[in-house]
Tab-separated table of C-alpha atoms in Angstrom:
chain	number	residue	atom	x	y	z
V	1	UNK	CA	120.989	35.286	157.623
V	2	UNK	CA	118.872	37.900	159.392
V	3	UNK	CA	118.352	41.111	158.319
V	4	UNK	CA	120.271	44.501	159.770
V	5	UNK	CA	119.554	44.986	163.104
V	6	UNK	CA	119.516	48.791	163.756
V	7	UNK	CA	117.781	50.725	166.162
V	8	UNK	CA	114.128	50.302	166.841
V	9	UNK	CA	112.568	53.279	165.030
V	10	UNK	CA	109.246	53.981	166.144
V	11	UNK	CA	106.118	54.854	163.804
V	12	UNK	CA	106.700	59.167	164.367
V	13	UNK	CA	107.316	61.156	167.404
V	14	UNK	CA	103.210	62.304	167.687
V	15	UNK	CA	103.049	66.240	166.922
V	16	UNK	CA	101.638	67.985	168.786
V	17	UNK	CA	102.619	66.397	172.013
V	18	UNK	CA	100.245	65.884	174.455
V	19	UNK	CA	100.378	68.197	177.131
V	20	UNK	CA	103.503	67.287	179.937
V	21	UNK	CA	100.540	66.521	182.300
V	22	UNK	CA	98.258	64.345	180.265
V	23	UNK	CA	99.488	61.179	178.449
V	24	UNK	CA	98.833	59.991	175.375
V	25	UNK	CA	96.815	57.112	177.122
V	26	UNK	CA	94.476	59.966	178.654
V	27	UNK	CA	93.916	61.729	175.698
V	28	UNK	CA	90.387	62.284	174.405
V	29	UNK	CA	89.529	60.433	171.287
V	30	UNK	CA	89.078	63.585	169.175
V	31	UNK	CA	92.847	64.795	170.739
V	32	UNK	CA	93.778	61.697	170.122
V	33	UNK	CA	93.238	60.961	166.766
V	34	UNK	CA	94.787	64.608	165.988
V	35	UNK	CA	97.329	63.505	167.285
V	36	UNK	CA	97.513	60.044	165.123
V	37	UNK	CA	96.839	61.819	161.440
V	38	UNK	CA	99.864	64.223	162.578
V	39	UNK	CA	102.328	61.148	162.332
V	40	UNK	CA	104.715	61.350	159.195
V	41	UNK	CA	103.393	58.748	157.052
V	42	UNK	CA	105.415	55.132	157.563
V	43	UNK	CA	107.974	54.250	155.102
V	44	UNK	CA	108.523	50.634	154.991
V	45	UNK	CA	109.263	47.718	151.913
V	46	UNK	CA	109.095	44.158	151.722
V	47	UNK	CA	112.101	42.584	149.822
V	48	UNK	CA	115.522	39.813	149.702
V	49	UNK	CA	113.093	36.884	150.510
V	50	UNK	CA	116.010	34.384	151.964
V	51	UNK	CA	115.746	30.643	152.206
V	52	UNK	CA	116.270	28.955	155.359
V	53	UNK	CA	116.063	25.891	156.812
V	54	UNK	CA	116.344	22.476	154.931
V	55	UNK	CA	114.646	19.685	153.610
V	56	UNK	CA	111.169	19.789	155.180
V	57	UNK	CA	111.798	22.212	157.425
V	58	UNK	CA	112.783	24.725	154.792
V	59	UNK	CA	110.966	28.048	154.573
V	60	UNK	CA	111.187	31.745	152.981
V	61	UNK	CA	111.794	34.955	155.207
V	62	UNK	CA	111.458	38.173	154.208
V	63	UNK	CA	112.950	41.365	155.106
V	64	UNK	CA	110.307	44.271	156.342
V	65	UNK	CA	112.142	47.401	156.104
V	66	UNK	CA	112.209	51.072	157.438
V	67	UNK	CA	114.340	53.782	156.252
V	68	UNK	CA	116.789	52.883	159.530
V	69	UNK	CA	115.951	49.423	160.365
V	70	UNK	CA	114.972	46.132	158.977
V	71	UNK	CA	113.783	42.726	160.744
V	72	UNK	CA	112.939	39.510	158.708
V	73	UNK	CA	109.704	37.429	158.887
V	74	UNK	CA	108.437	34.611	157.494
V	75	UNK	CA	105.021	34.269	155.865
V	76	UNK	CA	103.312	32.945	159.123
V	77	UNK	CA	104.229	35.457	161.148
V	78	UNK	CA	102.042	37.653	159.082
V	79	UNK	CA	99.292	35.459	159.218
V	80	UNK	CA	99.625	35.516	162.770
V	81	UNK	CA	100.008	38.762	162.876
V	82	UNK	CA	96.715	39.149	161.059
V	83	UNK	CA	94.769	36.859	163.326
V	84	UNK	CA	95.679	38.792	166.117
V	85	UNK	CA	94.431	42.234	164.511
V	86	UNK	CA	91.075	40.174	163.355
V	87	UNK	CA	90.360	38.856	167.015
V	88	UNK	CA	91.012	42.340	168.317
V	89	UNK	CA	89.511	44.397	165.793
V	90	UNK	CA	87.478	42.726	163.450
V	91	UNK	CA	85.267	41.283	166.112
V	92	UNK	CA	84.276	44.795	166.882
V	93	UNK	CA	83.303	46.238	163.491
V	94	UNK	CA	86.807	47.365	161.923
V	95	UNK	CA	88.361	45.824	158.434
V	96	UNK	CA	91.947	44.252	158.947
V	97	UNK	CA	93.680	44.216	155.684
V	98	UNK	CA	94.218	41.044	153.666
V	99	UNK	CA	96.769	38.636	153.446
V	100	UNK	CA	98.102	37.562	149.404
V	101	UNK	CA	96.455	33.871	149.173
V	102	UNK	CA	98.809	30.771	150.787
V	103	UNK	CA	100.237	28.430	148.281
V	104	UNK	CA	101.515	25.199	148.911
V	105	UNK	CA	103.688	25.215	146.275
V	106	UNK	CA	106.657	27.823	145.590
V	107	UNK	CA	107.601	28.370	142.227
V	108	UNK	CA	110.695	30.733	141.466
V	109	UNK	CA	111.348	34.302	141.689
V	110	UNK	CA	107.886	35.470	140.574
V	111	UNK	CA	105.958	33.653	143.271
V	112	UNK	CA	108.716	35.763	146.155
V	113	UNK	CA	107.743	39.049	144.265
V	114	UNK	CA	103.916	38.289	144.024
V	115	UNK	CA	103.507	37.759	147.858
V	116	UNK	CA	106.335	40.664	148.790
V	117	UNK	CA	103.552	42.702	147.081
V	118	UNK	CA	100.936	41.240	148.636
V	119	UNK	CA	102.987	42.012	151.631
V	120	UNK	CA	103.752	45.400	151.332
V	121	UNK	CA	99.929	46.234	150.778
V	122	UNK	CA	99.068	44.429	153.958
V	123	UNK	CA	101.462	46.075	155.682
V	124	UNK	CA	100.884	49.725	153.997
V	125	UNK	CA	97.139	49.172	154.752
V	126	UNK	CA	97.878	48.460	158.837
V	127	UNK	CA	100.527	51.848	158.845
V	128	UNK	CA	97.562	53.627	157.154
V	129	UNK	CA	95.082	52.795	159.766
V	130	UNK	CA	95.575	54.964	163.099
V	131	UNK	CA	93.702	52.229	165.412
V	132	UNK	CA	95.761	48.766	163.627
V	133	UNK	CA	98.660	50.693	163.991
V	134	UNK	CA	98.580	52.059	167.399
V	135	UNK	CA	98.047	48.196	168.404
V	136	UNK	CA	101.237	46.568	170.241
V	137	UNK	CA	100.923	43.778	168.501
V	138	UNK	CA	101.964	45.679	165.215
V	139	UNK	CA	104.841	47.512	166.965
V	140	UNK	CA	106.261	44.266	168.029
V	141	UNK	CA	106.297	43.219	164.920
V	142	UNK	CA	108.022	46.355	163.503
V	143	UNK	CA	110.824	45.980	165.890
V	144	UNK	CA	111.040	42.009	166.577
V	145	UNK	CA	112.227	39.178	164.027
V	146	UNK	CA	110.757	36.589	166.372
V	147	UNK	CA	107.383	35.084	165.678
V	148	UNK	CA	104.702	37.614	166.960
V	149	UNK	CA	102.221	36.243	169.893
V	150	UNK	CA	98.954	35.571	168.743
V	151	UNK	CA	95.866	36.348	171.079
V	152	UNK	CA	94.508	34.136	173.192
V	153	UNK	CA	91.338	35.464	174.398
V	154	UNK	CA	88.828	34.503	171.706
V	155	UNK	CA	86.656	37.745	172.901
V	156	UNK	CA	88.957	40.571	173.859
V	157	UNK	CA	87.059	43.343	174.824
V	158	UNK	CA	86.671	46.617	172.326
V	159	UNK	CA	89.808	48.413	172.227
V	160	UNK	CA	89.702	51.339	174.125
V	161	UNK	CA	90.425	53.986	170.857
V	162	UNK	CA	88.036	52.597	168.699
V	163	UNK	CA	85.532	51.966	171.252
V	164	UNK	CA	85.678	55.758	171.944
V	165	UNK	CA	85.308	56.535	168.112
V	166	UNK	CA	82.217	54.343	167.690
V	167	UNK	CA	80.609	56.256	170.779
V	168	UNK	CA	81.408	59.481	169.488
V	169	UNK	CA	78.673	58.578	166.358
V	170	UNK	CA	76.087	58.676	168.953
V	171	UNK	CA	72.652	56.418	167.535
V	172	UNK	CA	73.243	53.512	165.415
V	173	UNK	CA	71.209	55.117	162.294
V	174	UNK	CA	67.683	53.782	161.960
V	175	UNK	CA	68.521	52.435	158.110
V	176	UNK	CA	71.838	50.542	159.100
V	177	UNK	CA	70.205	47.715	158.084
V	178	UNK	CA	69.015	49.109	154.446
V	179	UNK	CA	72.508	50.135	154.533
V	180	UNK	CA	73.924	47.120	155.388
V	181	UNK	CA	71.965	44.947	152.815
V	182	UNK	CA	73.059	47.025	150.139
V	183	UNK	CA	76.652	47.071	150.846
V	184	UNK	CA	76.023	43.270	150.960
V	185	UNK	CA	74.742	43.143	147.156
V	186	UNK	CA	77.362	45.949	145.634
V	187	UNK	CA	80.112	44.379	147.441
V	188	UNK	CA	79.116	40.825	145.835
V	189	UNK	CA	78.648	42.298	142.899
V	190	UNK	CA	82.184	44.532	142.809
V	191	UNK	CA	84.260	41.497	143.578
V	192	UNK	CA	82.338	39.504	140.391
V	193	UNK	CA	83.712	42.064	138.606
V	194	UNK	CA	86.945	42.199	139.772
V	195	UNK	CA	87.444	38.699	139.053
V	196	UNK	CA	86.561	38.937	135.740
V	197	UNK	CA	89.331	41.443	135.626
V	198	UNK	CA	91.926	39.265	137.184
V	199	UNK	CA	90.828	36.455	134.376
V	200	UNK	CA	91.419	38.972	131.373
V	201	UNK	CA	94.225	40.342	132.837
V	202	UNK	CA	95.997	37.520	133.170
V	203	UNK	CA	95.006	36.976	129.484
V	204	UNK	CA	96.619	40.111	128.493
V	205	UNK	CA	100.122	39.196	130.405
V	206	UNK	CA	100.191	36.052	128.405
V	207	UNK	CA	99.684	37.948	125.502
V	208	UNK	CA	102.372	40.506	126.170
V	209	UNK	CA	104.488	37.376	127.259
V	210	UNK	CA	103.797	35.947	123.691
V	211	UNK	CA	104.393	39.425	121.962
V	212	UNK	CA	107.742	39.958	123.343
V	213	UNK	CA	108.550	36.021	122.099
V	214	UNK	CA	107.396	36.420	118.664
V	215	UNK	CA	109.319	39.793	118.908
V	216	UNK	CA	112.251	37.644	119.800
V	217	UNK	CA	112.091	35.557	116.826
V	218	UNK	CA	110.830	38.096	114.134
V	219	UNK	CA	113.908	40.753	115.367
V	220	UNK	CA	116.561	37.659	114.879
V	221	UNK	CA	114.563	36.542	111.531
V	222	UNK	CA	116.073	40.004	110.478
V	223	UNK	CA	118.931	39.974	111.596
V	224	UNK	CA	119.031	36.464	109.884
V	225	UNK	CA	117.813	37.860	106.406
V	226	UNK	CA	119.915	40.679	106.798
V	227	UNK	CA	123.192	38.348	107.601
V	228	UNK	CA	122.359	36.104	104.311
V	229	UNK	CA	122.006	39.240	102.164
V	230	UNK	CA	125.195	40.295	103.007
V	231	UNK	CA	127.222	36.863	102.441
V	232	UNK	CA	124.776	35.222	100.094
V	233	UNK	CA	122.810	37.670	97.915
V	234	UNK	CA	125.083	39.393	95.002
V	235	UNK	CA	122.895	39.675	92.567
V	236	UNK	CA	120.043	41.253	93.940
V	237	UNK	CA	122.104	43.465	95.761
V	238	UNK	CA	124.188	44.841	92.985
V	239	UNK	CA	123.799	48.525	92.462
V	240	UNK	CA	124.228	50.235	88.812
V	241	UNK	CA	126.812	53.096	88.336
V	242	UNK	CA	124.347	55.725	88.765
V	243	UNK	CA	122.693	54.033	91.906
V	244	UNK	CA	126.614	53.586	93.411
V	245	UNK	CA	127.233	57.465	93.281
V	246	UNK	CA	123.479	57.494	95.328
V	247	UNK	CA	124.055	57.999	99.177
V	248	UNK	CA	120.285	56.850	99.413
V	249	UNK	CA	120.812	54.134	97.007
V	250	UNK	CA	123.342	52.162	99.236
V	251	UNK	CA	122.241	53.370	102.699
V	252	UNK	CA	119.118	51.849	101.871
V	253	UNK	CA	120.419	48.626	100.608
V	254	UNK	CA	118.365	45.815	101.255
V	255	UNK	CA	121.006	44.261	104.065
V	256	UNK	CA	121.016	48.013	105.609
V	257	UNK	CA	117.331	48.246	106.112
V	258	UNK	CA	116.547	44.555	107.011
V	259	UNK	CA	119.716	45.559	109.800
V	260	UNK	CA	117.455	48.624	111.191
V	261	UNK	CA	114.328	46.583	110.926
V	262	UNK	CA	116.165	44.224	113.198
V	263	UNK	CA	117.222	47.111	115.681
V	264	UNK	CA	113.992	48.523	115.786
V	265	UNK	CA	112.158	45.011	117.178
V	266	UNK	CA	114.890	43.895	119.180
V	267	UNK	CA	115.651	47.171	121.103
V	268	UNK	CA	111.620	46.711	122.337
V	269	UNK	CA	112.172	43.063	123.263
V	270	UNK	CA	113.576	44.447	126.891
V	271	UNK	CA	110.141	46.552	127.877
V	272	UNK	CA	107.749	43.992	126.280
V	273	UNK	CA	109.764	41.247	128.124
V	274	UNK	CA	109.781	43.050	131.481
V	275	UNK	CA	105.940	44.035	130.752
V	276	UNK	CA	104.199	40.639	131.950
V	277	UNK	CA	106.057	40.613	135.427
V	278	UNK	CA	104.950	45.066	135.751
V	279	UNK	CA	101.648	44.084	134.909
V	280	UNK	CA	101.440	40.835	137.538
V	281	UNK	CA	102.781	43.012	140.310
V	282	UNK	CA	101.189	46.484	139.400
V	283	UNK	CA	97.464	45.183	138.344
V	284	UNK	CA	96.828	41.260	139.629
V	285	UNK	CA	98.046	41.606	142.913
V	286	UNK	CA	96.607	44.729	143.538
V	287	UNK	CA	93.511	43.559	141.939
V	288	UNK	CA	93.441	40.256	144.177
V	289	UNK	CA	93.959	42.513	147.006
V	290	UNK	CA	90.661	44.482	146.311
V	291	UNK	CA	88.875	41.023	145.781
V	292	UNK	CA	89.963	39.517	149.125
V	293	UNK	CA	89.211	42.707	150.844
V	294	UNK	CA	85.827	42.892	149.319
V	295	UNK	CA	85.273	38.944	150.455
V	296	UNK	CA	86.639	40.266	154.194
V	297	UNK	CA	83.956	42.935	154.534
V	298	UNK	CA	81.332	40.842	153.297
V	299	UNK	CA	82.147	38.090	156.291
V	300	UNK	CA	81.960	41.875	158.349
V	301	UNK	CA	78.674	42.353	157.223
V	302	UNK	CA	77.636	38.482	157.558
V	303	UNK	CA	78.537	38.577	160.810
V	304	UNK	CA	76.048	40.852	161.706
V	305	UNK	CA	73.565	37.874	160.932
V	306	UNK	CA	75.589	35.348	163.434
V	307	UNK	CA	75.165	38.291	166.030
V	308	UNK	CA	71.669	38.322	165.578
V	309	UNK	CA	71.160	34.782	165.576
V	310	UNK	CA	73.048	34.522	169.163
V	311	UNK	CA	70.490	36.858	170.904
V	312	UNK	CA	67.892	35.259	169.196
V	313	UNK	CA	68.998	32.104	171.252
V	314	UNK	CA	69.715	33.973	174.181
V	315	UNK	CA	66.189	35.601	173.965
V	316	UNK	CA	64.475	31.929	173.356
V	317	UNK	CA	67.040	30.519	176.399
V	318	UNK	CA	66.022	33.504	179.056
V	319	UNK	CA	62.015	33.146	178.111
V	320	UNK	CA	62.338	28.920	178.621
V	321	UNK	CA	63.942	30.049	181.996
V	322	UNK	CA	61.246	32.684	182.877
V	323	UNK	CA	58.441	29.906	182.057
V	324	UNK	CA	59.884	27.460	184.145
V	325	UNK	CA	57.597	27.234	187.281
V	326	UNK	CA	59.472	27.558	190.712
V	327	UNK	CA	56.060	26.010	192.672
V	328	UNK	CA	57.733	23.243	193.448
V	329	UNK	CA	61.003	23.981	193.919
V	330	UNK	CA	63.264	24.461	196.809
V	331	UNK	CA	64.847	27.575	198.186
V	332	UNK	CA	68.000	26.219	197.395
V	333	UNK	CA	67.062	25.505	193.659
V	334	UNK	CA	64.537	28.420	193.500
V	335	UNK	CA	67.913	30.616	194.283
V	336	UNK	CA	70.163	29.681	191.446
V	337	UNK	CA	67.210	29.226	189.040
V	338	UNK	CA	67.178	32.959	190.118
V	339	UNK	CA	70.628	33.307	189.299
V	340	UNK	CA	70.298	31.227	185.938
V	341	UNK	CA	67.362	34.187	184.493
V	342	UNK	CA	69.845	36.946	185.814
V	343	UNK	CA	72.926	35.579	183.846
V	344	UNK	CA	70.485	34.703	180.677
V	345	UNK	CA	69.305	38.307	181.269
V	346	UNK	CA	72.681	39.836	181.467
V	347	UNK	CA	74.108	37.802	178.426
V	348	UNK	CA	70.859	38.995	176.213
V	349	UNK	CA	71.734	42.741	176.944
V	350	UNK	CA	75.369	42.170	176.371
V	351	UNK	CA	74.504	40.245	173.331
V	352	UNK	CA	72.046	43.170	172.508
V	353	UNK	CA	74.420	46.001	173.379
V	354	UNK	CA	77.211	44.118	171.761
V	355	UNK	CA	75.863	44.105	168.399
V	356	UNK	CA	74.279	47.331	168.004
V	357	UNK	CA	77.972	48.726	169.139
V	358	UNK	CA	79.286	46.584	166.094
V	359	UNK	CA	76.644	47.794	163.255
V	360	UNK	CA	76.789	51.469	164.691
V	361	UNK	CA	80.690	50.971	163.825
V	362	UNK	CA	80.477	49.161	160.068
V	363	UNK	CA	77.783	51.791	159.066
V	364	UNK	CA	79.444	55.018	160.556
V	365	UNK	CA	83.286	54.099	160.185
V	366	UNK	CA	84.229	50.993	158.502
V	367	UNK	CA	82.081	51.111	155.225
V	368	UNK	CA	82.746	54.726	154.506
V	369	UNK	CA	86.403	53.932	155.235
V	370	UNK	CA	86.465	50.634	152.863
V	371	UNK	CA	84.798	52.899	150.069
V	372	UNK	CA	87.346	55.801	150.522
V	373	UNK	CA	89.899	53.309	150.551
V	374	UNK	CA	89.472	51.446	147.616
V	375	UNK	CA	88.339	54.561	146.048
V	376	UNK	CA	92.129	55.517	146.244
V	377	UNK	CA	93.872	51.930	145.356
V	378	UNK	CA	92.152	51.730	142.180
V	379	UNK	CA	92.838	55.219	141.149
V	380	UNK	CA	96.714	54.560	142.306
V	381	UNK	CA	96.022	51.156	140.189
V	382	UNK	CA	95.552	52.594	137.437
V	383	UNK	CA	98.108	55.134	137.676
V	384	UNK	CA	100.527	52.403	137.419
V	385	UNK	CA	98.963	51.000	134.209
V	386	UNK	CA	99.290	54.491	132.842
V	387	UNK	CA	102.616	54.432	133.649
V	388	UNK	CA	103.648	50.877	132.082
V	389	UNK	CA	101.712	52.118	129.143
V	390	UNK	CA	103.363	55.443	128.948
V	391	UNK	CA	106.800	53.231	129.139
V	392	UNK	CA	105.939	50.868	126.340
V	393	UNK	CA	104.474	54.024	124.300
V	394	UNK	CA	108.084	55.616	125.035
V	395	UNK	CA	110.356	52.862	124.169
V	396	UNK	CA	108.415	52.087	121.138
V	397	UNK	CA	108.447	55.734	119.887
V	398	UNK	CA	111.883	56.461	120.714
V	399	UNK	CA	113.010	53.233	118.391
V	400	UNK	CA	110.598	54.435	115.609
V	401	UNK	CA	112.226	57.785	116.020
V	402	UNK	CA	115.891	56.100	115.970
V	403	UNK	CA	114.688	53.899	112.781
V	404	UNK	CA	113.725	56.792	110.852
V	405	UNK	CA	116.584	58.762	111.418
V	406	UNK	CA	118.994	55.781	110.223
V	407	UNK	CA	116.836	55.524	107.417
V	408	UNK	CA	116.324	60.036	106.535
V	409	UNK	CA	113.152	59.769	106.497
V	410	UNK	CA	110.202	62.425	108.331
V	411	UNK	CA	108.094	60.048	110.268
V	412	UNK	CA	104.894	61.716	109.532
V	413	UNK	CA	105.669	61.347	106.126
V	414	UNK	CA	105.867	57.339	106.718
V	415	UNK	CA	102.983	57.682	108.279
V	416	UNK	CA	100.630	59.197	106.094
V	417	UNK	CA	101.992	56.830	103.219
V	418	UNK	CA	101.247	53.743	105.212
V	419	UNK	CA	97.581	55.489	106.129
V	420	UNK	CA	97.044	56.160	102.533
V	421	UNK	CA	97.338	52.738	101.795
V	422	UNK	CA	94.952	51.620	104.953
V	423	UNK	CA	92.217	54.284	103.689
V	424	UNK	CA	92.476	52.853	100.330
V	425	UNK	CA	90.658	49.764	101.806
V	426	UNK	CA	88.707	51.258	104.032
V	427	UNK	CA	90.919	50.602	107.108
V	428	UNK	CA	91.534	53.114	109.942
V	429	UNK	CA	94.330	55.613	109.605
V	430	UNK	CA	97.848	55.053	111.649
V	431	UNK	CA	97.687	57.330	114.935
V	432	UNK	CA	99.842	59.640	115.266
């Protein structure tokens, strides 16, 4: 089943408008790109992955939504969609957002809301970028549910926007390269780290995964205990005739507090439970998005190397041609060993032209846009981990608060009895 198909909504209306006698197509850059940062920002979702298809020929669309409109794509289509952006742009100097890794295997609700996530950031990252999403390719693929087009022409020429922007930066800066090598080393370096942080965070889910279990057991061990004392324990349950005239005495029978104890674990079960599944979403995918990005640049900047290499080629190619001797030659063959040196000559200065174009643009605009960038995911990163902690920290104090009540006692008095006891060893205190 596709998704709704509504009317095609188009990124904004561009404000202002160009004027009635100049399109948008004759626009300066600088008017241009005015223009572009003007747009409303893009709202848009990934979600309902649907299965269609059978046996072998089964796959997993998902719908890509706008506030008015919604069309449904399957996981290739982005990947075509991104290898059209990468032939366009990325052989030119510009960073095309990453994909969430392939798997072969598909395993259960989880895996559908890993990639949507992965998804969504791919797709947030294009909307963000006024040159990937001016591209037709990406507007297509807004308004069509049909399998975008990839491009054909392994060496499409600049596109014209971005061509303009790189010109407007004048020189290529005499340290690009000092610049380049040390992007090389910290970007290495960054994603090391990164990965460490995807290992130990993926620790820390299985430990909240294993907290919220042994919750589970230790909240229904009370309620257990608390069950037996009821039907099983007389007793050590029996109250004297003073203690039976005691409010406290029987509201904190032993059945009546192992019964709070048991509220007070299993009412947290719900947030620890959901926790592991926040934390996957909100910190490993968008972690594994800042490593694959990091490993995308550096094939940016290692392709400065390949470019380099080529007109070294072309250079030893033309200078073979210019030492061949033409004594002996014929007109005929002295003319299109002429023509050979001219095309060698012309691919060198292409070559030559080519790549200084394509290190003017990663030193000028792409690396100070990757490093703004990421500045901002990781800060919204860890927003979200503030936020999951701030969630636990409020479910956990509210049921402390409710347990305390039930049992008419002042928290802080609880607490400085249990730190008392801590001190006493030389343990830490409770926080407040």
């Amino acid at each position: 089943k596709r998704g709704p198909q509504h009317s095609t909504l188009s990124l904004s209306p561009p404000s202002p408008n160009p004027p009635k006698h100049q399109t948008m197509s004759e626009m300066d850059h600088t008017a241009w790109l005015a223009s572009q940062m003007s747009l409303a920002p893009l709202t848009l979702w990934v979600d309902s992955p649907e299965e269609q298809g059978s046996g072998f020929s089964k796959y997993v669309t998902y719908a890509l939504c706008q506030p008015n409109s919604s069309v449904r794509h399957r996981y290739s289509d982005f990947e075509k969609l991104q290898a059209t952006l990468r032939l366009r742009y990325s052989t030119h100097g510009i960073l095309v957002p990453s994909l969430p890794a392939k798997t072969v295997v598909v395993k259960g609700a989880g895996f559908h809301y890993r990639r949507m996530r992965g998804l969504q950031m791919f797709c947030e990252a294009v909307a963000s970028s006024p040159y990937l999403r001016s591209d037709p390719a990406w507007a297509a693929f807004l308004e069509d549910g049909s399998p975008p087009d990839v491009e054909k022409d392994q060496n499409p020429p600049c596109p014209l926007r971005w061509r303009q922007a790189v010109d407007e930066k004048g020189e290529t800066p005499p340290n690009a390269g000092e610049i380049i090598q040390k992007f090389k080393e910290e970007a290495a370096k960054a994603d090391a780290e990164i990965q460490n942080l995807i290992s130990k965070a993926k620790s820390m889910i299985a430990s909240y995964a294993s907290l919220s279990s042994s919750m589970t057991d230790f909240a229904s061990a009370t309620t257990q205990f608390a069950e037996s004392e009821t039907n099983s324990i007389d007793v050590l349950n029996s109250l004297s005739p003073s203690e039976l005239s005691s409010p406290s005495a029987t509201r904190n029978s032993v059945p009546n507090v192992m019964a709070r104890l048991s509220t007070l674990f299993s009412s947290q079960i719900s947030s620890l439970a959901n926790s592991p599944e926040a934390l996957e979403l909100l910190l490993v995918e968008s972690l594994s998005y800042e490593s694959s990005q990091m490993q995308d640049c550096l094939s940016l900047l290692k392709h400065v190397d390949a470019l380099a290499s080529s007109n070294d080629k072309n250079s030893r190619s033309l200078a073979a041609l210019k030492a061949k001797s033409t004594a002996k030659m014929t007109q005929e063959k002295i003319d299109k060993h002429n023509a050979a040196v001219a095309a060698a000559e012309l691919a060198l200065e292409q070559g030559r032209e080519h790549t200084d174009r394509y290190i003017r643009a990663l030193v000028t605009l792409t690396l100070p846009s990757v490093s703004s960038a990421r500045r901002d995911r990781i800060s919204r990163l860890s927003l979200h981990l503030g936020a999951v902690a701030r969630g636990l920290a409020s479910v956990q104090g509210e049921a402390a608060g409710r347990f305390f009540d039930a049992m008419e006692v002042d928290g802080a008095d609880a607490n400085a009895g249990g730190s008392t006891v801590l001190e006493a060893l030389g343990l830490p205190p409770i926080a407040e």
